[in-house]
Short mmCIF file of C-alpha atoms (C1' of nucleotides) in Angstrom, two decimals:
data_model
loop_
_atom_site.label_atom_id
_atom_site.label_comp_id
_atom_site.label_asym_id
_atom_site.label_seq_id
_atom_site.Cartn_x
_atom_site.Cartn_y
_atom_site.Cartn_z
CA MET A 1 0.00 0.00 0.00
CA ILE A 2 1.36 3.41 -1.02
CA ARG A 3 0.69 6.05 1.63
CA LEU A 4 0.16 9.63 0.40
CA VAL A 5 -0.26 13.14 1.66
CA VAL A 6 -1.98 15.48 -0.82
CA ALA A 7 -1.60 19.27 -0.74
CA GLU A 8 -3.63 21.63 -2.92
CA ASP A 9 -5.04 25.02 -2.00
CA GLN A 10 -8.35 24.80 -3.82
CA THR A 11 -10.40 22.69 -1.46
CA MET A 12 -12.69 21.33 -4.10
CA VAL A 13 -9.83 20.27 -6.35
CA LEU A 14 -8.13 18.72 -3.34
CA GLY A 15 -11.25 16.71 -2.56
CA ALA A 16 -11.52 15.65 -6.18
CA LEU A 17 -7.89 14.56 -6.44
CA VAL A 18 -8.26 12.54 -3.25
CA ALA A 19 -11.40 10.89 -4.64
CA LEU A 20 -9.47 10.03 -7.78
CA LEU A 21 -6.54 8.52 -5.90
CA ASP A 22 -8.69 6.67 -3.41
CA LEU A 23 -10.26 4.75 -6.27
CA GLU A 24 -6.96 2.89 -6.62
CA GLU A 25 -6.61 -0.35 -4.67
CA ASP A 26 -2.95 0.09 -3.85
CA ILE A 27 -3.03 3.77 -2.90
CA GLU A 28 -4.15 5.28 0.39
CA VAL A 29 -4.47 9.00 1.07
CA VAL A 30 -3.48 9.40 4.72
CA GLY A 31 -3.49 13.20 4.91
CA ARG A 32 -4.66 16.29 3.07
CA ALA A 33 -3.63 19.94 3.39
CA THR A 34 -4.69 23.21 1.78
CA ASN A 35 -1.47 25.10 2.44
CA GLY A 36 2.24 24.47 2.52
CA ASP A 37 2.73 24.71 6.26
CA ALA A 38 -0.01 22.21 7.04
CA ALA A 39 1.45 19.87 4.43
CA LEU A 40 4.87 20.08 6.02
CA ALA A 41 3.46 19.26 9.46
CA LEU A 42 1.55 16.30 8.04
CA VAL A 43 4.59 14.88 6.29
CA ARG A 44 6.63 15.15 9.47
CA ALA A 45 3.89 13.51 11.53
CA LEU A 46 2.85 10.75 9.13
CA ASP A 47 6.05 9.97 7.24
CA PRO A 48 4.20 9.04 4.03
CA ASP A 49 5.75 7.42 0.98
CA LEU A 50 4.79 10.35 -1.21
CA LEU A 51 3.74 13.95 -1.05
CA VAL A 52 1.54 15.02 -3.98
CA THR A 53 1.50 18.81 -4.06
CA ASP A 54 0.56 21.87 -6.06
CA ILE A 55 3.15 24.65 -6.41
CA GLU A 56 1.24 27.84 -5.81
CA MET A 57 -0.26 27.72 -2.34
CA PRO A 58 -0.61 30.14 0.55
CA GLY A 59 2.31 29.98 2.95
CA ARG A 60 5.03 27.69 1.68
CA SER A 61 4.99 26.81 -2.02
CA GLY A 62 5.29 23.25 -3.25
CA LEU A 63 8.84 24.05 -4.36
CA ASP A 64 9.72 25.30 -0.88
CA LEU A 65 8.30 22.09 0.55
CA ALA A 66 10.40 19.91 -1.72
CA GLN A 67 13.50 21.88 -0.81
CA LEU A 68 12.84 21.59 2.91
CA LEU A 69 12.08 17.87 2.82
CA LYS A 70 15.28 17.32 0.88
CA GLU A 71 17.29 19.28 3.44
CA GLU A 72 15.73 17.34 6.28
CA GLY A 73 16.77 14.14 4.56
CA ARG A 74 13.28 12.67 4.65
CA ARG A 75 12.41 9.54 2.73
CA THR A 76 9.10 11.03 1.51
CA ARG A 77 9.28 11.62 -2.23
CA VAL A 78 7.62 14.57 -3.89
CA LEU A 79 5.30 14.65 -6.89
CA ILE A 80 4.38 18.12 -8.15
CA VAL A 81 0.99 18.53 -9.84
CA THR A 82 0.52 22.02 -11.13
CA THR A 83 -1.13 24.26 -13.66
CA PHE A 84 2.08 25.84 -14.80
CA GLY A 85 4.41 24.46 -17.40
CA ARG A 86 6.90 27.25 -16.80
CA PRO A 87 10.43 26.09 -17.47
CA GLY A 88 11.72 27.94 -14.42
CA TYR A 89 9.39 26.02 -12.15
CA LEU A 90 10.35 22.60 -13.43
CA ARG A 91 13.96 23.50 -13.18
CA ARG A 92 13.70 24.65 -9.60
CA ALA A 93 11.66 21.55 -8.84
CA LEU A 94 14.34 19.26 -10.21
CA GLU A 95 17.00 21.12 -8.25
CA ALA A 96 14.90 20.59 -5.14
CA GLY A 97 15.00 16.87 -5.78
CA VAL A 98 11.37 16.23 -6.75
CA ARG A 99 10.70 12.84 -8.33
CA GLY A 100 7.74 13.79 -10.45
CA TYR A 101 6.23 16.80 -12.20
CA LEU A 102 2.81 16.57 -13.84
CA LEU A 103 0.59 19.22 -15.38
CA LYS A 104 -3.07 19.50 -14.50
CA ASP A 105 -3.58 19.47 -18.25
CA ALA A 106 -2.41 15.85 -18.38
CA PRO A 107 -4.96 12.99 -18.41
CA SER A 108 -6.10 12.04 -14.94
CA GLU A 109 -5.04 8.42 -15.42
CA GLN A 110 -1.43 9.57 -15.40
CA LEU A 111 -1.70 10.60 -11.79
CA ALA A 112 -1.98 7.11 -10.31
CA ASP A 113 0.65 5.90 -12.77
CA ALA A 114 3.05 8.58 -11.68
CA VAL A 115 2.44 7.78 -8.02
CA ARG A 116 3.24 4.12 -8.60
CA ARG A 117 6.34 4.82 -10.64
CA ILE A 118 7.72 7.15 -8.02
CA ALA A 119 6.88 4.75 -5.21
CA ALA A 120 8.86 2.15 -7.16
CA GLY A 121 11.88 4.47 -7.24
CA GLN A 122 11.45 5.76 -10.76
CA ARG A 123 10.76 9.28 -11.93
CA ALA A 124 7.71 10.79 -13.61
CA ILE A 125 8.44 14.03 -15.42
CA ASP A 126 5.97 15.30 -18.00
CA PRO A 127 7.79 14.45 -21.23
CA ALA A 128 6.77 17.63 -23.05
CA LEU A 129 8.30 19.69 -20.28
CA ALA A 130 11.39 17.63 -19.64
CA ASP A 131 12.96 18.90 -22.85
CA SER A 132 12.34 22.55 -22.22
CA ALA A 133 13.56 22.59 -18.63
CA TRP A 134 17.09 23.60 -19.46
CA ASP A 135 16.36 25.64 -22.54
CA TYR A 136 15.78 28.92 -20.83
CA GLU A 137 18.07 30.10 -18.08
CA ASP A 138 16.75 32.80 -15.83
CA PRO A 139 18.74 35.84 -17.01
CA LEU A 140 17.64 38.11 -14.18
CA ASN A 141 19.69 39.04 -11.15
CA ASP A 142 18.16 39.78 -7.75
CA ARG A 143 17.80 43.52 -8.22
CA GLU A 144 16.10 43.10 -11.56
CA ARG A 145 13.68 40.56 -10.18
CA GLU A 146 12.92 42.89 -7.30
CA VAL A 147 12.09 45.94 -9.38
CA LEU A 148 10.03 43.86 -11.78
CA ARG A 149 7.98 42.49 -8.90
CA LEU A 150 7.39 45.96 -7.56
CA SER A 151 6.50 47.45 -10.90
CA GLU A 152 3.99 44.69 -11.43
CA HIS A 153 1.48 46.40 -9.16
CA GLY A 154 1.64 49.67 -11.03
CA ASN A 155 4.24 51.36 -8.82
CA SER A 156 6.10 54.18 -10.54
CA SER A 157 9.86 54.26 -10.69
CA LYS A 158 9.82 56.94 -8.02
CA GLN A 159 7.77 54.80 -5.66
CA ILE A 160 9.97 51.79 -6.25
CA ALA A 161 13.03 53.93 -5.65
CA ALA A 162 11.58 55.10 -2.34
CA ILE A 163 10.88 51.51 -1.27
CA LEU A 164 14.36 50.30 -2.14
CA GLY A 165 16.20 53.43 -1.07
CA LEU A 166 17.56 54.17 -4.55
CA SER A 167 17.26 57.00 -7.03
CA PRO A 168 14.48 56.78 -9.62
CA GLY A 169 17.07 56.77 -12.37
CA THR A 170 18.66 53.64 -11.05
CA VAL A 171 15.33 51.90 -10.89
CA ARG A 172 14.67 52.79 -14.48
CA ASN A 173 18.04 51.40 -15.39
CA TYR A 174 17.29 48.08 -13.75
CA LEU A 175 13.93 47.87 -15.46
CA HIS A 176 15.56 48.72 -18.74
CA GLU A 177 18.23 46.06 -18.31
CA ALA A 178 15.60 43.50 -17.38
CA ALA A 179 13.49 44.40 -20.40
CA GLN A 180 16.55 44.08 -22.64
CA LYS A 181 17.42 40.67 -21.30
CA LEU A 182 13.85 39.52 -21.74
CA GLY A 183 13.47 40.95 -25.22
CA ALA A 184 10.69 43.23 -24.06
CA GLY A 185 10.05 46.79 -25.16
CA ASN A 186 8.80 48.11 -21.84
CA ARG A 187 8.24 47.16 -18.20
CA ILE A 188 4.76 45.77 -18.74
CA ASP A 189 5.98 43.37 -21.35
CA ALA A 190 9.00 42.49 -19.26
CA VAL A 191 6.85 41.51 -16.31
CA ARG A 192 4.69 39.39 -18.56
CA VAL A 193 7.62 37.51 -20.07
CA ALA A 194 9.26 36.94 -16.70
CA ARG A 195 6.04 35.62 -15.16
CA GLN A 196 5.43 33.35 -18.11
CA ASN A 197 8.77 31.69 -17.60
CA GLY A 198 8.46 31.32 -13.86
CA TRP A 199 11.24 33.81 -13.13
CA LEU A 200 9.33 35.99 -10.72
CA MET B 1 -30.73 9.56 -11.36
CA ILE B 2 -29.27 13.00 -12.15
CA ARG B 3 -27.51 13.08 -15.52
CA LEU B 4 -24.53 15.45 -15.85
CA VAL B 5 -22.12 16.82 -18.39
CA VAL B 6 -18.89 18.18 -16.87
CA ALA B 7 -16.68 20.76 -18.61
CA GLU B 8 -13.25 21.80 -17.33
CA ASP B 9 -10.15 22.58 -19.33
CA GLN B 10 -7.57 21.01 -17.04
CA THR B 11 -7.88 17.36 -17.90
CA MET B 12 -6.65 16.11 -14.57
CA VAL B 13 -9.05 18.31 -12.63
CA LEU B 14 -11.83 17.20 -14.94
CA GLY B 15 -11.02 13.56 -14.24
CA ALA B 16 -10.89 14.24 -10.54
CA LEU B 17 -14.22 16.06 -10.48
CA VAL B 18 -15.83 13.24 -12.40
CA ALA B 19 -14.41 10.73 -9.92
CA LEU B 20 -15.83 12.79 -7.09
CA LEU B 21 -19.30 13.01 -8.64
CA ASP B 22 -19.37 9.39 -9.71
CA LEU B 23 -19.00 8.36 -6.08
CA GLU B 24 -22.57 9.53 -5.53
CA GLU B 25 -25.32 6.94 -5.97
CA ASP B 26 -27.83 9.30 -7.51
CA ILE B 27 -25.52 11.11 -9.90
CA GLU B 28 -24.28 9.93 -13.27
CA VAL B 29 -21.70 11.73 -15.39
CA VAL B 30 -22.77 11.09 -18.98
CA GLY B 31 -20.30 13.34 -20.75
CA ARG B 32 -17.10 15.27 -20.23
CA ALA B 33 -15.47 18.08 -22.21
CA THR B 34 -12.26 20.09 -21.99
CA ASN B 35 -13.47 23.10 -23.91
CA GLY B 36 -16.60 25.12 -24.39
CA ASP B 37 -17.45 24.00 -27.89
CA ALA B 38 -17.25 20.32 -27.05
CA ALA B 39 -19.40 20.94 -23.99
CA LEU B 40 -22.04 22.66 -26.09
CA ALA B 41 -22.15 19.77 -28.55
CA LEU B 42 -22.47 17.28 -25.70
CA VAL B 43 -25.32 19.14 -24.07
CA ARG B 44 -27.17 19.32 -27.38
CA ALA B 45 -26.62 15.63 -28.04
CA LEU B 46 -27.28 14.24 -24.55
CA ASP B 47 -29.79 16.69 -23.09
CA PRO B 48 -28.51 16.22 -19.53
CA ASP B 49 -30.19 17.56 -16.40
CA LEU B 50 -27.16 19.64 -15.52
CA LEU B 51 -24.03 21.11 -17.01
CA VAL B 52 -21.23 21.56 -14.48
CA THR B 53 -18.68 23.91 -15.99
CA ASP B 54 -15.62 26.04 -15.36
CA ILE B 55 -15.61 29.61 -16.67
CA GLU B 56 -12.19 30.08 -18.22
CA MET B 57 -11.77 27.53 -20.99
CA PRO B 58 -10.45 27.59 -24.53
CA GLY B 59 -13.11 28.39 -27.11
CA ARG B 60 -16.37 29.29 -25.46
CA SER B 61 -16.28 30.30 -21.81
CA GLY B 62 -18.65 28.83 -19.24
CA LEU B 63 -20.51 32.14 -19.23
CA ASP B 64 -20.92 32.01 -23.00
CA LEU B 65 -22.26 28.49 -22.66
CA ALA B 66 -24.83 29.49 -20.07
CA GLN B 67 -25.96 32.36 -22.25
CA LEU B 68 -26.33 30.16 -25.33
CA LEU B 69 -28.21 27.42 -23.54
CA LYS B 70 -30.57 30.00 -22.15
CA GLU B 71 -31.17 31.46 -25.59
CA GLU B 72 -31.82 28.02 -27.04
CA GLY B 73 -34.40 27.47 -24.31
CA ARG B 74 -32.82 24.20 -23.19
CA ARG B 75 -33.93 22.51 -20.00
CA THR B 76 -30.33 21.77 -18.98
CA ARG B 77 -29.45 23.84 -15.92
CA VAL B 78 -25.99 25.27 -15.42
CA LEU B 79 -23.69 25.05 -12.38
CA ILE B 80 -20.52 27.12 -12.57
CA VAL B 81 -17.49 25.84 -10.66
CA THR B 82 -14.62 28.25 -10.92
CA THR B 83 -11.48 29.62 -9.32
CA PHE B 84 -12.58 33.19 -9.51
CA GLY B 85 -14.75 35.00 -7.02
CA ARG B 86 -14.82 38.10 -9.18
CA PRO B 87 -18.05 40.00 -8.71
CA GLY B 88 -18.29 40.71 -12.41
CA TYR B 89 -18.25 37.00 -13.23
CA LEU B 90 -20.98 36.07 -10.78
CA ARG B 91 -23.06 38.90 -12.03
CA ARG B 92 -22.73 37.92 -15.66
CA ALA B 93 -23.44 34.33 -14.65
CA LEU B 94 -26.68 35.28 -12.94
CA GLU B 95 -27.70 37.36 -15.92
CA ALA B 96 -27.07 34.31 -18.11
CA GLY B 97 -29.49 32.37 -15.96
CA VAL B 98 -27.13 29.96 -14.22
CA ARG B 99 -28.60 28.10 -11.27
CA GLY B 100 -25.45 27.61 -9.25
CA TYR B 101 -22.05 29.24 -8.73
CA LEU B 102 -19.42 27.53 -6.57
CA LEU B 103 -15.79 28.35 -5.96
CA LYS B 104 -13.07 25.75 -6.23
CA ASP B 105 -12.07 26.97 -2.80
CA ALA B 106 -15.28 25.56 -1.36
CA PRO B 107 -15.32 22.12 0.32
CA SER B 108 -15.72 19.30 -2.17
CA GLU B 109 -18.81 17.97 -0.38
CA GLN B 110 -20.69 21.06 -1.50
CA LEU B 111 -20.42 19.99 -5.11
CA ALA B 112 -22.79 17.02 -4.90
CA ASP B 113 -25.08 19.05 -2.65
CA ALA B 114 -25.25 21.84 -5.17
CA VAL B 115 -25.96 19.39 -7.97
CA ARG B 116 -28.86 17.88 -6.03
CA ARG B 117 -30.31 21.23 -5.07
CA ILE B 118 -30.23 22.48 -8.62
CA ALA B 119 -31.71 19.25 -9.95
CA ALA B 120 -34.52 19.80 -7.45
CA GLY B 121 -35.18 23.24 -8.88
CA GLN B 122 -33.41 25.25 -6.21
CA ARG B 123 -30.36 27.48 -6.55
CA ALA B 124 -26.85 27.10 -5.18
CA ILE B 125 -24.93 30.37 -5.07
CA ASP B 126 -21.85 30.60 -2.88
CA PRO B 127 -23.17 32.67 0.03
CA ALA B 128 -20.02 34.73 0.49
CA LEU B 129 -20.22 35.83 -3.14
CA ALA B 130 -23.95 36.33 -3.33
CA ASP B 131 -23.68 39.51 -1.28
CA SER B 132 -20.92 41.09 -3.29
CA ALA B 133 -22.41 40.40 -6.71
CA TRP B 134 -24.20 43.71 -6.98
CA ASP B 135 -21.75 45.80 -5.01
CA TYR B 136 -19.48 46.70 -7.84
CA GLU B 137 -20.87 47.75 -11.18
CA ASP B 138 -18.57 47.54 -14.13
CA PRO B 139 -17.83 51.22 -14.80
CA LEU B 140 -16.07 50.63 -18.12
CA ASN B 141 -17.55 51.18 -21.54
CA ASP B 142 -16.57 49.13 -24.56
CA ARG B 143 -13.81 51.43 -25.78
CA GLU B 144 -12.19 51.53 -22.39
CA ARG B 145 -12.32 47.77 -22.05
CA GLU B 146 -10.80 47.43 -25.48
CA VAL B 147 -7.82 49.69 -24.90
CA LEU B 148 -7.18 48.13 -21.49
CA ARG B 149 -7.11 44.67 -23.04
CA LEU B 150 -4.67 45.81 -25.68
CA SER B 151 -2.42 47.65 -23.26
CA GLU B 152 -2.25 44.54 -21.13
CA HIS B 153 0.32 42.96 -23.43
CA GLY B 154 2.66 45.90 -23.30
CA ASN B 155 1.42 47.66 -26.42
CA SER B 156 2.17 51.36 -26.52
CA SER B 157 -0.54 53.93 -27.09
CA LYS B 158 0.76 54.38 -30.61
CA GLN B 159 0.44 50.68 -31.36
CA ILE B 160 -3.03 50.52 -29.89
CA ALA B 161 -4.01 53.59 -31.89
CA ALA B 162 -2.80 51.89 -35.07
CA ILE B 163 -4.80 48.76 -34.29
CA LEU B 164 -8.00 50.66 -33.58
CA GLY B 165 -7.53 53.33 -36.23
CA LEU B 166 -7.43 56.22 -33.73
CA SER B 167 -4.96 58.88 -32.78
CA PRO B 168 -2.52 58.06 -29.96
CA GLY B 169 -3.94 60.96 -27.98
CA THR B 170 -7.40 59.46 -27.98
CA VAL B 171 -6.07 56.15 -26.81
CA ARG B 172 -4.29 57.84 -23.93
CA ASN B 173 -7.52 59.56 -23.04
CA TYR B 174 -9.47 56.31 -22.88
CA LEU B 175 -6.77 54.76 -20.78
CA HIS B 176 -6.81 57.78 -18.53
CA GLU B 177 -10.57 57.71 -18.13
CA ALA B 178 -10.50 54.02 -17.36
CA ALA B 179 -7.77 54.53 -14.77
CA GLN B 180 -9.80 57.31 -13.17
CA LYS B 181 -12.93 55.21 -12.96
CA LEU B 182 -10.97 52.34 -11.45
CA GLY B 183 -9.11 54.51 -8.97
CA ALA B 184 -5.79 53.58 -10.54
CA GLY B 185 -2.81 55.84 -11.07
CA ASN B 186 -1.68 54.36 -14.37
CA ARG B 187 -2.56 51.79 -17.01
CA ILE B 188 -0.79 48.92 -15.32
CA ASP B 189 -2.77 49.40 -12.16
CA ALA B 190 -5.95 49.92 -14.14
CA VAL B 191 -5.55 46.59 -15.93
CA ARG B 192 -4.91 44.87 -12.61
CA VAL B 193 -8.01 46.31 -10.96
CA ALA B 194 -10.23 45.54 -13.94
CA ARG B 195 -8.99 41.94 -14.14
CA GLN B 196 -9.47 41.44 -10.44
CA ASN B 197 -13.10 42.40 -10.72
CA GLY B 198 -13.79 40.35 -13.80
CA TRP B 199 -14.37 43.35 -16.00
CA LEU B 200 -12.01 42.37 -18.79
"C1'" DG C 1 51.19 50.89 -5.36
"C1'" DG C 2 48.86 51.16 -10.05
"C1'" DC C 3 45.74 48.90 -13.29
"C1'" DT C 4 41.66 46.70 -14.60
"C1'" DA C 5 37.01 44.46 -14.50
"C1'" DG C 6 32.49 44.59 -13.09
"C1'" DG C 7 28.49 45.37 -10.17
"C1'" DG C 8 25.96 49.22 -8.28
"C1'" DA C 9 24.49 53.70 -8.97
"C1'" DT C 10 23.67 58.41 -11.22
"C1'" DG C 11 22.03 62.19 -14.44
"C1'" DA C 12 20.89 64.03 -19.09
"C1'" DC C 13 18.10 63.72 -22.88
"C1'" DA C 14 14.44 61.70 -26.07
"C1'" DA C 15 10.13 59.16 -26.25
"C1'" DA C 16 5.90 57.74 -24.27
"C1'" DA C 17 2.31 58.18 -20.87
"C1'" DG C 18 -0.65 61.10 -18.01
"C1'" DT C 19 -3.64 65.24 -17.72
"C1'" DC C 20 -6.80 68.59 -19.20
"C1'" DA C 21 -9.42 71.86 -21.98
"C1'" DC C 22 -11.93 71.70 -25.86
"C1'" DC C 23 -14.06 70.34 -30.36
"C1'" DT C 24 -17.03 67.79 -32.94
"C1'" DG C 25 -21.50 65.32 -34.63
"C1'" DC C 26 -25.78 63.41 -33.45
"C1'" DA C 27 -29.93 62.22 -30.92
"C1'" DA C 28 -33.54 63.85 -27.65
"C1'" DC C 29 -36.61 67.24 -26.40
"C1'" DG C 30 -39.05 71.58 -26.00
"C1'" DC D 1 -35.98 74.30 -35.98
"C1'" DG D 2 -32.79 75.77 -31.62
"C1'" DT D 3 -30.37 74.01 -27.90
"C1'" DT D 4 -29.05 70.84 -24.63
"C1'" DG D 5 -26.52 66.92 -23.44
"C1'" DC D 6 -23.31 63.51 -24.18
"C1'" DA D 7 -20.31 59.90 -26.30
"C1'" DG D 8 -16.49 59.99 -29.37
"C1'" DG D 9 -12.48 62.24 -30.60
"C1'" DT D 10 -8.33 65.73 -30.76
"C1'" DG D 11 -4.12 68.60 -29.53
"C1'" DA D 12 -1.10 71.00 -26.19
"C1'" DC D 13 1.20 70.61 -22.10
"C1'" DT D 14 3.42 68.15 -17.89
"C1'" DT D 15 5.20 64.06 -15.81
"C1'" DT D 16 7.04 59.60 -16.13
"C1'" DT D 17 9.71 56.04 -18.84
"C1'" DG D 18 13.19 54.47 -21.87
"C1'" DT D 19 17.97 54.92 -23.33
"C1'" DC D 20 22.65 55.67 -22.82
"C1'" DA D 21 27.11 57.47 -21.33
"C1'" DT D 22 29.43 57.82 -17.27
"C1'" DC D 23 30.88 57.62 -12.46
"C1'" DC D 24 32.15 55.22 -8.08
"C1'" DC D 25 33.76 51.66 -5.36
"C1'" DT D 26 35.53 47.18 -4.37
"C1'" DA D 27 38.18 43.02 -5.50
"C1'" DG D 28 41.68 40.82 -7.86
"C1'" DC D 29 46.08 40.86 -10.18
"C1'" DC D 30 50.70 42.17 -11.71
#
DNA sequence: GGCTAGGGATGACAAAAGTCACCTGCAACG
DNA sequence: CGTTGCAGGTGACTTTTGTCATCCCTAGCC
């Protein structure tokens, strides 16, 4: 029997995924969580074979979870199930030692398959994504990421400068650099491209 | 027996929802679709009691579906199950005659409940949302919506003007008006606010 | 020490966005 | 017919962005 903890912030989707997995004879869902912190506590308490988790959740993200579990040296393996096929995400996931990465776009039958493969010590990476994982390096440095994040909410350069304790000119320079690196013509476009690739 | 068609663009979530609903003795999922057009065809062919559908899907949206079914005078009732609690969405849904509106954040048990209530001729609107539906009117007119949508992708006023056959000045004016109405200081903020409320 | 490379930061100038007063044309109404 | 009101549209002016050359400081190297 494969023992699972499932983490997913949308309660209804969580319930549905559990229903799907519980249909399988050899799989047992022993815990469910709707945020990263609860999932972490459950994994520590229950020591399951697998953690099936979304990435974007309140509190700790699925990627944070994988990283932490790896650092703690736990035996629980991680399977990411997410909406986002962003290369940056998969890459960070692999670096955090996850064993599987599926998209919610994939057929639901693949879920149980992936669980079994990972429980058996194999991997289960969405093949379409596996290729692209290393195609696009994140070209942004920390400052650039920071100003992009702040400009995302409509802050002006002046406001961003005030927040970071810089001059407005410098902020514009960072945004410009970032836009250049991303092949974007302005900050709006730059934010879009960066988001799309999982670099924010 | 309540006969359902389920539409949801993320295949895995679709599979999971179907698994959840199929657990119920009195509910039968007779069709599933991953886009709006397929869902429409299924409803026409199978004449189910209910259509359970997401809003944001490729092709026709769940709201479009509800509108069409209403116009065709079909007996199939519509239950929306979506991520987004945007007042504008709920409002449009109600105007399109949907019988139920649930959030994916709601507990999964509510899904079967809602299905039964709607099949019995009642309604099932998420109570937290029901209040807010009429709080916020969409203040935008068509032009304003249009320019906001175009500016979303980083187009400049000049580019938007070229697309719409206007002068750049006019475009800036529309953007300005929209920002004013939305209480935003610039176009980026305006787009954010409008999206958040389901007005784009 | 002197030289150099590179990240962090600045200011000057051109282009685009934001702001506002105003000009249509057309439909409603007396 | 006025004329009133109002959505659609424009141009002039100010502020903010985009672009680029340059400076400063620190670290590493001869």
